[in-house]
Amino acid sequence: MTFEQQWLEYDYNPFILFSSSGKVLSLNSEAQFLLSATTNQEIFELATAYANVTYGFKTTFIELEFGIYKFFGLTIGYENEEEIGIKLYQAPSFKVNNPRPDGQLTNIYTLIDLCISTNSISSKINFTKNFDPTIPSIIINSNNIIKLLNKIYSCFMDNTEIDTKVFIRVGEHIKFEGKKYSIFSIQISADTIDSAKVNELRYLTENSNFYIDIQKNITVNIPMIFS
């Protein structure tokens, strides 16, 4: 591998080279992580949609999101009809300069049940649960995650039912201090969401180590650190 190729390989931004039929010809390390959160076809369609009408390169600033990965732009380039390349410019979804989160070895299900119990007091809301039982105890700051989960539940308290789902994000990882960790998610959802409470939640998470994805539901993505 030449020095130039190494620069591309270890670039923080994903790069993929496709054939004209959408087959992946080459990709760098970050692109391998990206393709765990989406499909080859989806990225290929993105490349063809934003390509220049004639041979050459075109950069477009656009907000894109695939799982935990967020991007603010992309460059598409092709010099013939056989190959097309795409590079996506990544906005940090985790605070990449932060050290590895610390805390105590904790059973995450116990913390979730505690939060559900707290929010069930004097409430007629039906709290449903769908837990992947295979997640072991992890290193996490219990006080911070309890505070966060309670704030998330407060966004849904006008509903008759709130669902909590815990699952592993298969193939997705995050790096802290050069080491790669798997990720699991806590997803909380209901029919309606309180936008004012959501703004409070955004403020709470600005300086935290938690990555929050707010859509119609709210998902907390957490690294699986065991020791």
Coordinates of C-alpha atoms in Angstrom, one line a residue:
M1 CA 0.0 0.0 0.0
T2 CA 1.5 3.3 -1.0
F3 CA 1.6 6.3 1.3
E4 CA -1.2 8.0 -0.7
Q5 CA -3.3 4.8 -0.4
Q6 CA -2.7 4.8 3.4
W7 CA -4.0 8.3 3.7
L8 CA -7.3 7.2 2.0
E9 CA -7.5 4.0 4.1
Y10 CA -7.2 5.8 7.4
D11 CA -9.3 8.8 6.5
Y12 CA -12.0 9.6 9.0
N13 CA -14.4 10.1 6.1
P14 CA -15.9 7.0 4.3
F15 CA -14.8 6.4 0.7
I16 CA -16.3 3.8 -1.7
L17 CA -15.5 3.1 -5.3
F18 CA -18.4 1.4 -7.2
S19 CA -18.6 -0.3 -10.6
S20 CA -21.3 0.9 -13.0
S21 CA -23.5 -1.9 -11.8
G22 CA -23.2 -0.9 -8.1
K23 CA -20.6 -3.5 -7.0
V24 CA -18.1 -2.3 -4.4
L25 CA -14.7 -2.3 -6.0
S26 CA -12.8 -0.8 -3.0
L27 CA -13.5 1.0 0.2
N28 CA -11.6 2.4 3.2
S29 CA -11.9 1.4 6.9
E30 CA -14.6 4.0 7.8
A31 CA -16.7 2.9 4.8
Q32 CA -16.8 -0.6 6.3
F33 CA -18.3 0.8 9.4
L34 CA -20.8 2.8 7.4
L35 CA -22.0 -0.2 5.4
S36 CA -22.9 -1.9 8.7
A37 CA -25.5 0.7 9.1
T38 CA -26.9 0.9 5.5
T39 CA -26.6 -1.0 2.2
N40 CA -24.3 -0.9 -0.8
Q41 CA -27.3 -0.1 -3.0
E42 CA -28.4 2.9 -0.9
I43 CA -24.9 4.5 -1.1
F44 CA -24.6 3.7 -4.8
E45 CA -27.9 5.4 -5.5
L46 CA -26.7 8.4 -3.5
A47 CA -23.6 8.5 -5.7
T48 CA -25.5 8.4 -8.9
A49 CA -28.1 10.9 -7.8
Y50 CA -25.5 13.5 -6.8
A51 CA -22.9 12.9 -9.6
N52 CA -22.0 15.7 -12.0
V53 CA -23.9 15.5 -15.4
T54 CA -20.5 15.2 -17.1
Y55 CA -17.2 13.5 -16.2
G56 CA -15.5 15.1 -13.2
F57 CA -16.1 15.8 -9.5
K58 CA -19.0 17.4 -7.7
T59 CA -19.2 18.3 -4.0
T60 CA -22.7 18.8 -2.4
F61 CA -23.4 20.0 1.2
I62 CA -26.3 18.0 2.5
E63 CA -27.3 16.5 5.8
L64 CA -27.4 12.7 5.8
E65 CA -27.9 10.1 8.5
F66 CA -27.4 6.4 8.5
G67 CA -27.8 4.8 12.0
I68 CA -25.4 6.5 14.3
Y69 CA -23.5 8.1 11.4
K70 CA -24.2 11.7 10.4
F71 CA -22.7 13.5 7.4
F72 CA -22.8 17.1 6.2
G73 CA -21.7 16.7 2.6
L74 CA -20.3 14.4 -0.1
T75 CA -18.1 14.4 -3.2
I76 CA -18.9 12.3 -6.2
G77 CA -16.3 11.7 -9.0
Y78 CA -16.1 9.6 -12.2
E79 CA -13.9 9.8 -15.2
N80 CA -15.5 7.0 -17.3
E81 CA -18.7 5.0 -17.4
E82 CA -17.2 2.0 -15.6
E83 CA -16.4 3.4 -12.1
I84 CA -17.8 6.0 -9.7
G85 CA -16.5 7.1 -6.3
I86 CA -18.2 8.7 -3.3
K87 CA -16.7 10.3 -0.3
L88 CA -18.9 11.3 2.6
Y89 CA -17.9 14.0 5.1
Q90 CA -18.6 12.8 8.6
A91 CA -20.0 15.0 11.4
P92 CA -18.9 13.4 14.7
S93 CA -21.9 11.6 16.2
F94 CA -20.1 10.9 19.4
K95 CA -17.8 13.4 21.1
V96 CA -14.7 11.9 19.5
N97 CA -12.3 13.9 21.7
N98 CA -13.8 12.7 24.9
P99 CA -12.1 9.9 26.8
R100 CA -13.7 6.6 27.3
P101 CA -16.9 6.9 29.5
D102 CA -16.3 5.8 33.0
G103 CA -18.7 4.5 35.7
Q104 CA -19.5 1.3 37.5
L105 CA -20.3 -2.2 36.2
T106 CA -24.1 -2.1 36.1
N107 CA -27.1 -4.1 34.9
I108 CA -28.8 -1.9 32.4
Y109 CA -32.1 -3.7 32.7
T110 CA -32.2 -2.9 36.4
L111 CA -31.8 0.8 35.7
I112 CA -34.5 0.9 33.1
D113 CA -36.9 -0.9 35.4
L114 CA -36.1 1.6 38.1
C115 CA -36.9 4.5 35.7
I116 CA -40.1 2.8 34.5
S117 CA -41.2 2.2 38.1
T118 CA -40.5 5.9 39.0
N119 CA -42.5 7.2 36.0
S120 CA -45.4 4.8 36.7
I121 CA -46.1 6.3 40.1
S122 CA -49.6 8.0 40.0
S123 CA -49.8 7.3 36.3
K124 CA -52.2 5.2 34.2
I125 CA -49.7 4.8 31.4
N126 CA -49.0 1.2 30.2
F127 CA -45.2 0.7 30.0
T128 CA -44.4 -2.1 27.6
K129 CA -40.9 -3.7 27.3
N130 CA -39.1 -5.5 24.5
F131 CA -35.6 -6.4 25.8
D132 CA -32.7 -8.4 24.2
P133 CA -31.7 -10.5 27.3
T134 CA -28.2 -11.1 26.0
I135 CA -26.6 -7.8 27.0
P136 CA -24.3 -8.3 30.0
S137 CA -23.5 -5.8 32.7
I138 CA -21.6 -2.8 31.4
I139 CA -19.5 0.1 32.7
I140 CA -21.8 3.1 32.8
N141 CA -22.4 6.1 35.0
S142 CA -25.7 5.1 36.7
N143 CA -26.7 8.5 37.9
N144 CA -26.3 10.0 34.4
I145 CA -28.2 7.3 32.6
I146 CA -31.0 7.4 35.1
K147 CA -31.3 11.2 34.7
L148 CA -31.3 10.8 30.9
L149 CA -33.9 8.1 30.8
N150 CA -36.2 9.9 33.1
K151 CA -35.9 13.0 30.9
I152 CA -36.7 10.9 27.9
Y153 CA -39.8 9.3 29.5
S154 CA -41.0 12.8 30.4
C155 CA -41.2 13.5 26.6
F156 CA -43.9 10.8 26.3
M157 CA -46.0 11.2 29.5
D158 CA -49.1 12.4 27.6
N159 CA -49.6 9.0 26.0
T160 CA -51.5 6.0 27.2
E161 CA -48.7 3.6 26.3
I162 CA -44.9 3.9 26.2
D163 CA -42.7 1.2 24.7
T164 CA -39.1 0.6 25.7
K165 CA -36.9 -1.6 23.4
V166 CA -33.3 -2.7 24.2
F167 CA -31.3 -4.2 21.3
I168 CA -27.7 -4.7 20.1
R169 CA -26.7 -2.7 17.0
V170 CA -25.2 -5.6 15.0
G171 CA -22.1 -4.6 13.2
E172 CA -21.9 -1.1 14.5
H173 CA -19.0 0.1 16.7
I174 CA -17.5 3.2 18.3
K175 CA -13.9 3.9 19.1
F176 CA -12.6 5.4 22.3
E177 CA -8.8 5.8 22.8
G178 CA -8.1 3.7 19.8
K179 CA -10.2 0.7 21.0
K180 CA -13.4 -0.4 19.2
Y181 CA -16.6 -1.2 21.2
S182 CA -19.9 -2.7 20.2
I183 CA -23.0 -0.6 20.6
F184 CA -26.5 -1.3 22.0
S185 CA -29.5 0.9 22.0
I186 CA -32.4 1.9 24.3
Q187 CA -35.3 3.0 22.2
I188 CA -38.3 4.7 23.8
S189 CA -41.4 5.4 21.7
A190 CA -45.1 6.4 21.9
D191 CA -47.7 7.9 19.7
T192 CA -46.9 11.5 20.5
I193 CA -43.9 13.4 21.7
D194 CA -43.7 16.7 23.7
S195 CA -41.5 19.1 21.7
A196 CA -40.8 21.3 24.6
K197 CA -39.5 18.4 26.7
V198 CA -37.4 17.3 23.6
N199 CA -35.6 20.7 23.6
E200 CA -34.8 20.2 27.3
L201 CA -33.5 16.8 26.5
R202 CA -31.2 18.2 23.7
Y203 CA -29.8 20.7 26.2
L204 CA -29.2 17.9 28.8
T205 CA -27.2 15.8 26.3
E206 CA -25.1 18.5 24.7
N207 CA -22.1 17.8 27.0
S208 CA -22.8 14.1 27.7
N209 CA -21.1 11.0 26.4
F210 CA -24.4 9.6 25.2
Y211 CA -25.4 9.8 21.6
I212 CA -29.2 10.6 21.3
D213 CA -31.1 10.0 18.1
I214 CA -34.4 11.9 18.2
Q215 CA -37.0 11.0 15.6
K216 CA -40.6 9.9 16.2
N217 CA -39.0 7.9 18.9
I218 CA -35.9 8.6 21.0
T219 CA -32.9 6.2 20.9
V220 CA -29.9 6.2 23.2
N221 CA -26.8 4.5 21.7
I222 CA -24.4 3.2 24.4
P223 CA -21.0 1.6 24.0
M224 CA -20.7 -1.9 25.5
I225 CA -17.7 -1.4 27.9
F226 CA -17.2 -4.4 30.2
S227 CA -14.0 -3.5 32.1

